[in-house]
Short mmCIF file of C-alpha atoms and ligand atoms in Angstrom, two decimals:
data_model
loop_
_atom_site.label_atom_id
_atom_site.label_comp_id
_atom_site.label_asym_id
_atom_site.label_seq_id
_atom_site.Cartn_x
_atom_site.Cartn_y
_atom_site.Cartn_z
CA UNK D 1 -30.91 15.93 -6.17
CA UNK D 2 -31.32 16.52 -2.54
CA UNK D 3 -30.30 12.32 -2.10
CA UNK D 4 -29.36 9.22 -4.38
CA UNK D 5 -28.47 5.77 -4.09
CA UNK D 6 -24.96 4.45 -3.65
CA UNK D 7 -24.02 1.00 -4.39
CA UNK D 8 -20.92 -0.18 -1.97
CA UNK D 9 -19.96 -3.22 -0.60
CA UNK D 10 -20.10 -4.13 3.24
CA UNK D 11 -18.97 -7.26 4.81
CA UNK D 12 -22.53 -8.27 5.83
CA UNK D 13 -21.85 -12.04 6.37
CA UNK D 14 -18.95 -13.29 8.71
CA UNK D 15 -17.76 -16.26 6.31
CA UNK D 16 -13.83 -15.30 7.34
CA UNK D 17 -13.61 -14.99 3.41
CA UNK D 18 -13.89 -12.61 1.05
CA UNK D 19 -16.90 -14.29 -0.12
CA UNK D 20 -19.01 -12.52 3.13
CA UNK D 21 -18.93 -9.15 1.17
CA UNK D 22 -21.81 -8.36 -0.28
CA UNK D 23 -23.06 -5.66 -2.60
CA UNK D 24 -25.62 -3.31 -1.21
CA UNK D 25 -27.47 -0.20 -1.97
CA UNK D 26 -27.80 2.47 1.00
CA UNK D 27 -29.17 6.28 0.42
CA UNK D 28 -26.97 9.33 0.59
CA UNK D 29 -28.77 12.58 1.68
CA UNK D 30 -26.34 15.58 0.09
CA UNK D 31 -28.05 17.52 2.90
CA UNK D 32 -26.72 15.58 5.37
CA UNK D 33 -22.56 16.75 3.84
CA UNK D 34 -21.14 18.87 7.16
CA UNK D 35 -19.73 21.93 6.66
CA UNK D 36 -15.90 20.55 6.82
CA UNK D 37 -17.30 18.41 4.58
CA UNK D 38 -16.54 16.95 0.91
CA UNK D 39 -18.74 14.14 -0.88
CA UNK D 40 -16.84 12.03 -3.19
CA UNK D 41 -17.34 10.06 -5.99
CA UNK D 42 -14.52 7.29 -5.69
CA UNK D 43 -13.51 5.84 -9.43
CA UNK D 44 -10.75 3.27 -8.43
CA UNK D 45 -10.18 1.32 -5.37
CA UNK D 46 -6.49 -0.24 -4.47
CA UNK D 47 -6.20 -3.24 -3.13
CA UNK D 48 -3.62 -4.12 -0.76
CA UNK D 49 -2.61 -7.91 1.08
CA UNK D 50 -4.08 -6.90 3.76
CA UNK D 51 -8.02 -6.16 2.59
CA UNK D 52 -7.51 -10.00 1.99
CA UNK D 53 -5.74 -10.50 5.57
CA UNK D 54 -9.08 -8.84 7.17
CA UNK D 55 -11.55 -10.87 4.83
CA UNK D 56 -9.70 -13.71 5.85
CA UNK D 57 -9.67 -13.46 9.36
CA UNK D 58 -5.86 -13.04 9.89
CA UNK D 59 -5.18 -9.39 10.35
CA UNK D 60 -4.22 -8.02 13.77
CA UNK D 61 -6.43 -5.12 14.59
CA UNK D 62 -9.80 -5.52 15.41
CA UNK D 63 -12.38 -5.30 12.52
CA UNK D 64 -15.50 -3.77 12.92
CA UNK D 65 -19.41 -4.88 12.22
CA UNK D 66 -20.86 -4.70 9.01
CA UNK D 67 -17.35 -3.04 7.49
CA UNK D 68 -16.97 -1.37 4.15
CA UNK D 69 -13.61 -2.62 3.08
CA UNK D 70 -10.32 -0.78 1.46
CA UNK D 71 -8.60 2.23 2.11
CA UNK D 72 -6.70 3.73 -0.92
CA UNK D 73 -9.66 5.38 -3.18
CA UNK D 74 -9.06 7.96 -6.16
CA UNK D 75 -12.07 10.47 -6.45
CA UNK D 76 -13.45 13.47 -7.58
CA UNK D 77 -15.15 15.85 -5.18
CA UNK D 78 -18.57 16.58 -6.21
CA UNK D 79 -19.78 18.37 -3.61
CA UNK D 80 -18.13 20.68 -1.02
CA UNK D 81 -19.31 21.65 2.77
CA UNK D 82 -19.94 25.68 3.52
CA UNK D 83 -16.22 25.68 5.57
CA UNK D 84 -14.16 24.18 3.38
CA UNK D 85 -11.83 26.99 1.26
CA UNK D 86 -8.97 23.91 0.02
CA UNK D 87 -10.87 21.81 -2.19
CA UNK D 88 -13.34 22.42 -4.79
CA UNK D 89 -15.90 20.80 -6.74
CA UNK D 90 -14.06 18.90 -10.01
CA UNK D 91 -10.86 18.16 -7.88
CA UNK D 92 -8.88 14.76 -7.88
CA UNK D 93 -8.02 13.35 -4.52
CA UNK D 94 -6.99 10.42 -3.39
CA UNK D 95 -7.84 9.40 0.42
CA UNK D 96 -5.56 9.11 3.31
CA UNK D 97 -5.23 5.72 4.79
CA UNK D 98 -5.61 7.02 8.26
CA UNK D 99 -7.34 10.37 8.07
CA UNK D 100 -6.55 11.06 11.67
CA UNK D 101 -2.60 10.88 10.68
CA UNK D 102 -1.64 14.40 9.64
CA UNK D 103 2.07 14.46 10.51
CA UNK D 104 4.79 13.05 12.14
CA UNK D 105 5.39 9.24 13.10
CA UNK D 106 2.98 6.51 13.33
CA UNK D 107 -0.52 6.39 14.59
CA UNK D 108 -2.12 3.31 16.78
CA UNK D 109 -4.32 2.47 13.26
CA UNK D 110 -7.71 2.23 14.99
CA UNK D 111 -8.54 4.79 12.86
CA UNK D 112 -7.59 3.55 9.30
CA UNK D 113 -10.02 2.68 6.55
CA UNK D 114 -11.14 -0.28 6.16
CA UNK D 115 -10.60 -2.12 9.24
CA UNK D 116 -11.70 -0.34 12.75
CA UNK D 117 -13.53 1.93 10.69
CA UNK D 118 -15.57 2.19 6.88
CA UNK D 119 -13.77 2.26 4.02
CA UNK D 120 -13.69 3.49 0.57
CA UNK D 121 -15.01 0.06 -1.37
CA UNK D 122 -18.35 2.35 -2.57
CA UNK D 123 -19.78 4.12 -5.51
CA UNK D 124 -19.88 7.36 -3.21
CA UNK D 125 -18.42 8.97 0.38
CA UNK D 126 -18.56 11.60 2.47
CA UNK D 127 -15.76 12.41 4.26
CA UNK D 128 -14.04 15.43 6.44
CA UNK D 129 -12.01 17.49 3.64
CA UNK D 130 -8.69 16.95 5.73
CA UNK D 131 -8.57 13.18 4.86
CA UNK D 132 -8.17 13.32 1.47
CA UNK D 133 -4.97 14.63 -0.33
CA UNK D 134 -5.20 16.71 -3.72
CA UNK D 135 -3.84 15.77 -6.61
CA UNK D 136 -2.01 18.00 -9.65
CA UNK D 137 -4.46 19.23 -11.92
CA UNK D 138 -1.84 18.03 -14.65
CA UNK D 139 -1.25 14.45 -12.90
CA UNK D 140 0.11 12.23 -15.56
CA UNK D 141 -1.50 9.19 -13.08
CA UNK D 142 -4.70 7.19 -14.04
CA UNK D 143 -7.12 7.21 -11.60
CA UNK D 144 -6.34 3.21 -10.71
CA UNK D 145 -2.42 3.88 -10.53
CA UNK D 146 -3.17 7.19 -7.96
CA UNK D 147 -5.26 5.03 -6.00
CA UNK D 148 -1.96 2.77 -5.14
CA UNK D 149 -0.44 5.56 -3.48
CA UNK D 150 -2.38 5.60 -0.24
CA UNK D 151 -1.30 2.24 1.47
CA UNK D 152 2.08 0.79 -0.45
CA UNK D 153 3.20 4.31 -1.86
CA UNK D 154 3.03 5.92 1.62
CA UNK D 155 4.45 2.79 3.29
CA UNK D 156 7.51 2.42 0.57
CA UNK D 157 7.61 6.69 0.88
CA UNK D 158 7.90 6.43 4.76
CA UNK D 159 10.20 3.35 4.70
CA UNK D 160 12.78 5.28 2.57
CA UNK D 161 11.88 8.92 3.61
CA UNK D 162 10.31 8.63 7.10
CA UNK D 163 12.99 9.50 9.58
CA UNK D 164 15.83 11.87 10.06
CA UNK D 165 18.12 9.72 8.22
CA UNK D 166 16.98 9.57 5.38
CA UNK D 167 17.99 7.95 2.16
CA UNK D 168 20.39 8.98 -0.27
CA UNK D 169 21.33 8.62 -3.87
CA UNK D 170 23.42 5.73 -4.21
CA UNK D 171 22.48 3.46 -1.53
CA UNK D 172 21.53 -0.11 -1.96
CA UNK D 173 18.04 -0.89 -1.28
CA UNK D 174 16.41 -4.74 -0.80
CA UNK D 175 12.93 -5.00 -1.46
CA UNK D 176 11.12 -8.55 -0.68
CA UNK D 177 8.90 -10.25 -2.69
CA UNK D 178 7.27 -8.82 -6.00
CA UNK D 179 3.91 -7.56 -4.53
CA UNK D 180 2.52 -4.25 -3.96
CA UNK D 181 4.88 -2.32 -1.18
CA UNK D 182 8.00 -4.33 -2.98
CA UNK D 183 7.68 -2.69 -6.49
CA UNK D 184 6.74 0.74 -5.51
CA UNK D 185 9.69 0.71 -3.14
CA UNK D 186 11.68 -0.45 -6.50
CA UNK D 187 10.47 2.58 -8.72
CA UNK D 188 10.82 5.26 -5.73
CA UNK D 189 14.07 4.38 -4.79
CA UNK D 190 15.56 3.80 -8.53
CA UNK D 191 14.09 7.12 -9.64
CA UNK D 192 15.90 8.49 -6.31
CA UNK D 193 19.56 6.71 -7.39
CA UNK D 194 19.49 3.32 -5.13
CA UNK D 195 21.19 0.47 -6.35
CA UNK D 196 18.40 -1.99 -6.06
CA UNK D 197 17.87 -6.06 -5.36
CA UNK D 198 14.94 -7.98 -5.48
CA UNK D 199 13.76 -11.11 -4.27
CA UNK D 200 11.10 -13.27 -5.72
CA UNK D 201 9.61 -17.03 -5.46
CA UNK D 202 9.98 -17.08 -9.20
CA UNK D 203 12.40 -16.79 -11.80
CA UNK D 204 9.30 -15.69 -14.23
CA UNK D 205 8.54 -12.87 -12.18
CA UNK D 206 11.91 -11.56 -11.50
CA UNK D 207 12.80 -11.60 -15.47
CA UNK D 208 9.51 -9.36 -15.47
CA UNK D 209 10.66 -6.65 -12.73
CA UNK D 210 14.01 -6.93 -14.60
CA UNK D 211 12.25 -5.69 -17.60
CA UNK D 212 9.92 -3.56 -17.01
CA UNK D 213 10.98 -1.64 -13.65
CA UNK D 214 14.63 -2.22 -14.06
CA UNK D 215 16.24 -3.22 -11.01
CA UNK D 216 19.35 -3.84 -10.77
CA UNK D 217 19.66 -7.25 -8.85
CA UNK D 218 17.28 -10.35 -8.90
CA UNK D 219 17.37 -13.04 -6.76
CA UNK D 220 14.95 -16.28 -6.32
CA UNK D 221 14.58 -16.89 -2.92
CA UNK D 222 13.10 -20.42 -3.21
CA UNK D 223 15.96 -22.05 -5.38
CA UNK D 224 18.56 -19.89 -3.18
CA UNK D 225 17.25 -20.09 0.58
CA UNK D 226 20.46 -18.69 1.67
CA UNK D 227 19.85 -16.01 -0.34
CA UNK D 228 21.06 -13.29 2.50
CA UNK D 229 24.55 -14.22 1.39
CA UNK D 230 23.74 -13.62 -2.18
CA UNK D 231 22.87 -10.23 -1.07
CA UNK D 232 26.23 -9.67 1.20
CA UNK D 233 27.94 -10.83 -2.50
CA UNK D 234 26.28 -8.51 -4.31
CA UNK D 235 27.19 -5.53 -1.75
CA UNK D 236 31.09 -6.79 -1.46
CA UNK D 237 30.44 -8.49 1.73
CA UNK D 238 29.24 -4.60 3.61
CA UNK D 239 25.15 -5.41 2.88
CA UNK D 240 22.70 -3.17 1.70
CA UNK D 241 21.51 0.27 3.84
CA UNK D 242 17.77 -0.51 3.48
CA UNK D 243 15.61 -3.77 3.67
CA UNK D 244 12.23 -3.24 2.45
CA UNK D 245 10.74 -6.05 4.68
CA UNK D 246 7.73 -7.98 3.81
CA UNK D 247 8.34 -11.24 5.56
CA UNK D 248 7.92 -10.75 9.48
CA UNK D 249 8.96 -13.26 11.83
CA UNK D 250 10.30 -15.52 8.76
CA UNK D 251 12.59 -13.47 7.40
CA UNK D 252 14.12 -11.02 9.74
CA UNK D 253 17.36 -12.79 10.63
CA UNK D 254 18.27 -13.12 6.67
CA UNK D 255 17.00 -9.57 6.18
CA UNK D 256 19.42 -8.39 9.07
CA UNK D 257 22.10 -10.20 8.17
CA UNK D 258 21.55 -8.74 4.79
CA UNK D 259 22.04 -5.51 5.99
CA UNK D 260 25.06 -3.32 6.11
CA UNK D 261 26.38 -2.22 9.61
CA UNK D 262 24.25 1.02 10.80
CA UNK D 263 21.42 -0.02 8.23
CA UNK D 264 17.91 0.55 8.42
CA UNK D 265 15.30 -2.91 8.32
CA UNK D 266 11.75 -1.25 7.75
CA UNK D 267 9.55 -3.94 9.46
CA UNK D 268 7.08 -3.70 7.28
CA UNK D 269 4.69 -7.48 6.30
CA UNK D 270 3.93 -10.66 8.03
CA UNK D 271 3.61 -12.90 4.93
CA UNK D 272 6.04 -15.14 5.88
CA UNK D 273 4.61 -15.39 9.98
CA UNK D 274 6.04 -17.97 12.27
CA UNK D 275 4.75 -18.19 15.89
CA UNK D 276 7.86 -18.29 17.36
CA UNK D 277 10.23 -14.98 16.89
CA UNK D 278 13.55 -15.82 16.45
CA UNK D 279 16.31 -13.99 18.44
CA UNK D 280 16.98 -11.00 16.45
CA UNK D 281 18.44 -8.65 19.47
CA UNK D 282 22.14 -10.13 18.99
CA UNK D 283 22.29 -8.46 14.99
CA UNK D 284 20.32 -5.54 16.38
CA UNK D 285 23.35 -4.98 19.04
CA UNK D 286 26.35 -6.63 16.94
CA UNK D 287 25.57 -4.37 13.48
CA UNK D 288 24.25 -1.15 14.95
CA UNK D 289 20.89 -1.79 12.68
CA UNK D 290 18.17 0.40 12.96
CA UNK D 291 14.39 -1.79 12.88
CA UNK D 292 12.44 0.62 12.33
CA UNK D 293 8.51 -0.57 12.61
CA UNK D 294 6.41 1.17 9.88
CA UNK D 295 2.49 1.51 10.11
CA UNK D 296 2.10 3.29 6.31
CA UNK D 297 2.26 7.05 7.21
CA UNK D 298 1.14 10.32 7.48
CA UNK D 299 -0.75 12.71 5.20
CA UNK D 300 2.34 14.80 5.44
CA UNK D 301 3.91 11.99 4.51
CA UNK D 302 1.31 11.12 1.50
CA UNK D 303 1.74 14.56 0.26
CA UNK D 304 5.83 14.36 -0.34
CA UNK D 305 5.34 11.22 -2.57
CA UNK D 306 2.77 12.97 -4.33
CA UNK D 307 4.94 15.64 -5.27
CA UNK D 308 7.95 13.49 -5.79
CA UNK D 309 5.57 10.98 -8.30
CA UNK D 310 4.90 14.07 -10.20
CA UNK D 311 8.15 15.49 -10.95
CA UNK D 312 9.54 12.44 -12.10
CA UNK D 313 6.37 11.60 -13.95
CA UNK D 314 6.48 8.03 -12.15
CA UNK D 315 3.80 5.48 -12.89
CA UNK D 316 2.75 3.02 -10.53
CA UNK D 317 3.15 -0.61 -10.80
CA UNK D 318 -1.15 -1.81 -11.60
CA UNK D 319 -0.93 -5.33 -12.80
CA UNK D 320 -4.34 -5.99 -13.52
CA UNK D 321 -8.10 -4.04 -13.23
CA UNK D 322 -11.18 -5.63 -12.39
CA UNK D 323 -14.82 -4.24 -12.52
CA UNK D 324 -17.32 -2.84 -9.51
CA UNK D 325 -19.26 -6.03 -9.97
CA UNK D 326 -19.61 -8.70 -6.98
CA UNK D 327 -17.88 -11.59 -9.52
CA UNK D 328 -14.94 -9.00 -10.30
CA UNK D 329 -14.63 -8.18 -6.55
CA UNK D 330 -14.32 -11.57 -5.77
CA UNK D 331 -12.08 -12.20 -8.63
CA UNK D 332 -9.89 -9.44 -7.45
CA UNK D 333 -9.64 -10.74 -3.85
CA UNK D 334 -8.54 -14.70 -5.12
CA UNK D 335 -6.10 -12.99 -7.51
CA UNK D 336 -4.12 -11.32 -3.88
CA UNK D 337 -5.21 -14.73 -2.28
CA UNK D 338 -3.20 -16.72 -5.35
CA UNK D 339 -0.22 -14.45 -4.79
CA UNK D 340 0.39 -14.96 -8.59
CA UNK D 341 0.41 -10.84 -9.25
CA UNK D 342 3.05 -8.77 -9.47
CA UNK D 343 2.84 -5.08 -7.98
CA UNK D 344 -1.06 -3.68 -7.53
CA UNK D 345 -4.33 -5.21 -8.50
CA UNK D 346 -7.00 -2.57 -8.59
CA UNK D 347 -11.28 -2.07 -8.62
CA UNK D 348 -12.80 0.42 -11.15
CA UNK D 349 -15.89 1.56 -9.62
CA UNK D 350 -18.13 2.97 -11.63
N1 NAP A 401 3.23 -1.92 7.87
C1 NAP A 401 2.64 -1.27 6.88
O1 NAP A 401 2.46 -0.05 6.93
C2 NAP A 401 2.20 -2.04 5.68
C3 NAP A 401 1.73 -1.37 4.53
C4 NAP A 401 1.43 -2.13 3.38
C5 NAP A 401 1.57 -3.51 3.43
N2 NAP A 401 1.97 -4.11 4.58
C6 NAP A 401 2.19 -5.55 4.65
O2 NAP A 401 3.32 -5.81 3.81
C7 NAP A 401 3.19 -7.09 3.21
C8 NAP A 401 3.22 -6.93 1.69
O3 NAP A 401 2.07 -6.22 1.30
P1 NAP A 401 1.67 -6.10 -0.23
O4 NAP A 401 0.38 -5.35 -0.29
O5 NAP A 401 2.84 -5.65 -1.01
O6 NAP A 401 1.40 -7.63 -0.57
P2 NAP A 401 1.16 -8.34 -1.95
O7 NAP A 401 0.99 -7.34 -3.03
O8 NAP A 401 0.10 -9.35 -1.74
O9 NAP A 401 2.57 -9.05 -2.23
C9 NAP A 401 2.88 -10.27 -1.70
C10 NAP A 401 4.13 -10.83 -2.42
O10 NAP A 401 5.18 -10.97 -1.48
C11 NAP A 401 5.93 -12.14 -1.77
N3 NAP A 401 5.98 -13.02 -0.60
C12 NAP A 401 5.01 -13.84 -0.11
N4 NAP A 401 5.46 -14.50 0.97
C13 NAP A 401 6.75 -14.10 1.15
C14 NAP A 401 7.75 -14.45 2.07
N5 NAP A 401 7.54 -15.32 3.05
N6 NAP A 401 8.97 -13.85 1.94
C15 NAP A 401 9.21 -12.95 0.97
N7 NAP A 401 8.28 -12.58 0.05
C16 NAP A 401 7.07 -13.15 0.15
C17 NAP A 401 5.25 -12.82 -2.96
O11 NAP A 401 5.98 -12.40 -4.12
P3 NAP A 401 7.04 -13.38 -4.80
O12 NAP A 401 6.27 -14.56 -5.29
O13 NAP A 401 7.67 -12.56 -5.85
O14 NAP A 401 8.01 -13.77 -3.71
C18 NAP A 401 3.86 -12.20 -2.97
O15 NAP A 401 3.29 -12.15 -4.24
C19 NAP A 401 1.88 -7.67 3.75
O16 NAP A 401 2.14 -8.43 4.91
C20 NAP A 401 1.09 -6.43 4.12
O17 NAP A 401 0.08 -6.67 5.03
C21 NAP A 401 2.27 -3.41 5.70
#
């Protein structure tokens, strides 16, 4: 089988929608795989808020022509180039959202999938063997819950993990929002011994993360907009020592005044973007906080959480599957675009 088709999806109409992807069929030449090399056959595809943020127009790196969308893939390798000694045919991988970040702190992201450059939303790849990390031959994870690693399990991994100092057991973490990056920061940190608050739009939702992920502390930020001091009650007026934070420019002055003195605000989402910044430099100088600007993280990075998600057997937070077909792609985009889910949403290709 010197070639074969692939079925993927490209954005081949600029509708600023999710409704310009398109299915199409393109031809893969095995003899074409380099000799650092691997060819993979991707079974589940991750969503994250911002595949819809590109589709919609709104996200803040350039996009290019023509893209193949997403970035967090689970695969087998099927095929293997003549260099590569790591990896070997029947492995499970999942990709790395930059494959050009190996190790230490951030990267510019002109290089991460599914924006500057192709990404993973496709029957079949080829890709350089370093930009994929291995997983356990015993993984306990389904191929759609490994797949949520790559973007939010690296991001919540990096927020928590990421710099010198480090969390510890027994600190108080504050995740916003119930989406993707907010529960996986809620099971890393509880199976790591934070104390742990949440904040939702919706008292259904929060009795849901209360049930089945266990945090500690739920609070609805729409019937309590002055729900930092809710958080300073909860903490006995100190604050917490990490803000997991989704929001952007319309939440940072509740997240830092949410935070204990010396505490770490991982800038994280823009979901709740307002054009004008407020003045956040005063609580910056006044509590000693540490805003720390996160851009998901390294394969070093992607290869601690790994381990960590193994040997406490964690399972990741997939709300909902959808099929490879155009309907359940599109289905799967309105789903992030309704906001209604809670943790991951994710594409089984077959
Ligand atoms: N910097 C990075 O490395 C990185 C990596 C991953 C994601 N992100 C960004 O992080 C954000 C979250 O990503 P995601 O994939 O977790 O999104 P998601 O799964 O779509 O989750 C969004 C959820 O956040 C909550 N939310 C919406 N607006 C909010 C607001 N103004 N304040 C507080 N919560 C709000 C909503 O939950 P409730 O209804 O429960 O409030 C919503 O369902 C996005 O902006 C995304 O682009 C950045």
């Amino acid at each position: 089988m010197a070639q074969f088709e692939n079925t993927l999806y490209r954005f081949t109409d600029k509708k600023s929608s999710y409704k310009g992807i398109q299915q199409v069929k393109e031809t893969i030449n095995v003899n074409d795989i380099g000799k650092n090399e691997v060819l993979l056959k991707i079974k589940a595809v991750a969503l994250n808020y911002r595949d819809f943020a590109i589709a919609a127009g709104s996200y803040p790196v350039g996009i290019k022509d023509n893209l193949i969308p997403g970035s967090d893939a689970t695969a087998e390798i099927i095929q293997v180039g003549s260099a590569v000694s790591d990896l070997e045919v029947g492995d499970r991988v999942i990709t790395n959202f930059d494959p050009e970040n190996l190790y230490g702190q951030s990267k510019n992201l002109k290089t991460a999938l599914g924006a500057a450059v192709d990404g993973v939303l496709s029957q079949y790849k080829v890709v350089p063997s370093y930009a994929v990390n291995k997983l356990p031959k015993d993984s306990h994870l389904t191929d759609e819950e490994a797949a949520c690693l790559v973007c939010t399990g690296v991001t919540s991994w990096n927020a928590l993990y990421g710099t010198a100092d480090k969390f510890i057991a027994g600190q108080t973490v504050l995740m916003l929002g119930t989406g993707g990056v907010s529960i996986t920061s809620l099971i890393l940190a509880k199976a790591a011994g934070a104390v742990t608050i949440i904040t939702s739009s919706s008292d259904e939702k929060l009795k849901y993360v209360k049930e089945k992920w266990g945090v500690d502390h739920t609070i609805n930020y729409n019937t309590n907009p002055d729900w930092e001091q809710q958080v300073l009650d909860l903490t006995h007026g100190e604050g917490v020592d990490f803000v997991i934070e989704n929001g952007g420019s319309g939440t940072i002055m509740k997240s830092m005044a949410a935070t204990k003195v010396g505490g770490q605000v991982a800038s994280i989402g823009f979901l709740g973007h307002t054009k004008e910044m407020p003045d956040i430099m005063s609580l910056v100088l006044l509590r000693s906080i540490r805003l720390r600007g996160i851009a998901v993280g390294s394969k070093q990075l992607a290869e601690e959480l790994i381990r960590f998600v193994h040997a406490k057997k964690l399972r990741m937070p997939v709300e909902q599957t959808f099929g490879f077909s155009t309907d359940q792609v599109y289905e799967a985009y309105a789903k992030i675009e309704s906001q209604t889910h809670i943790g991951k949403l994710v594409i089984k290709v077959d």
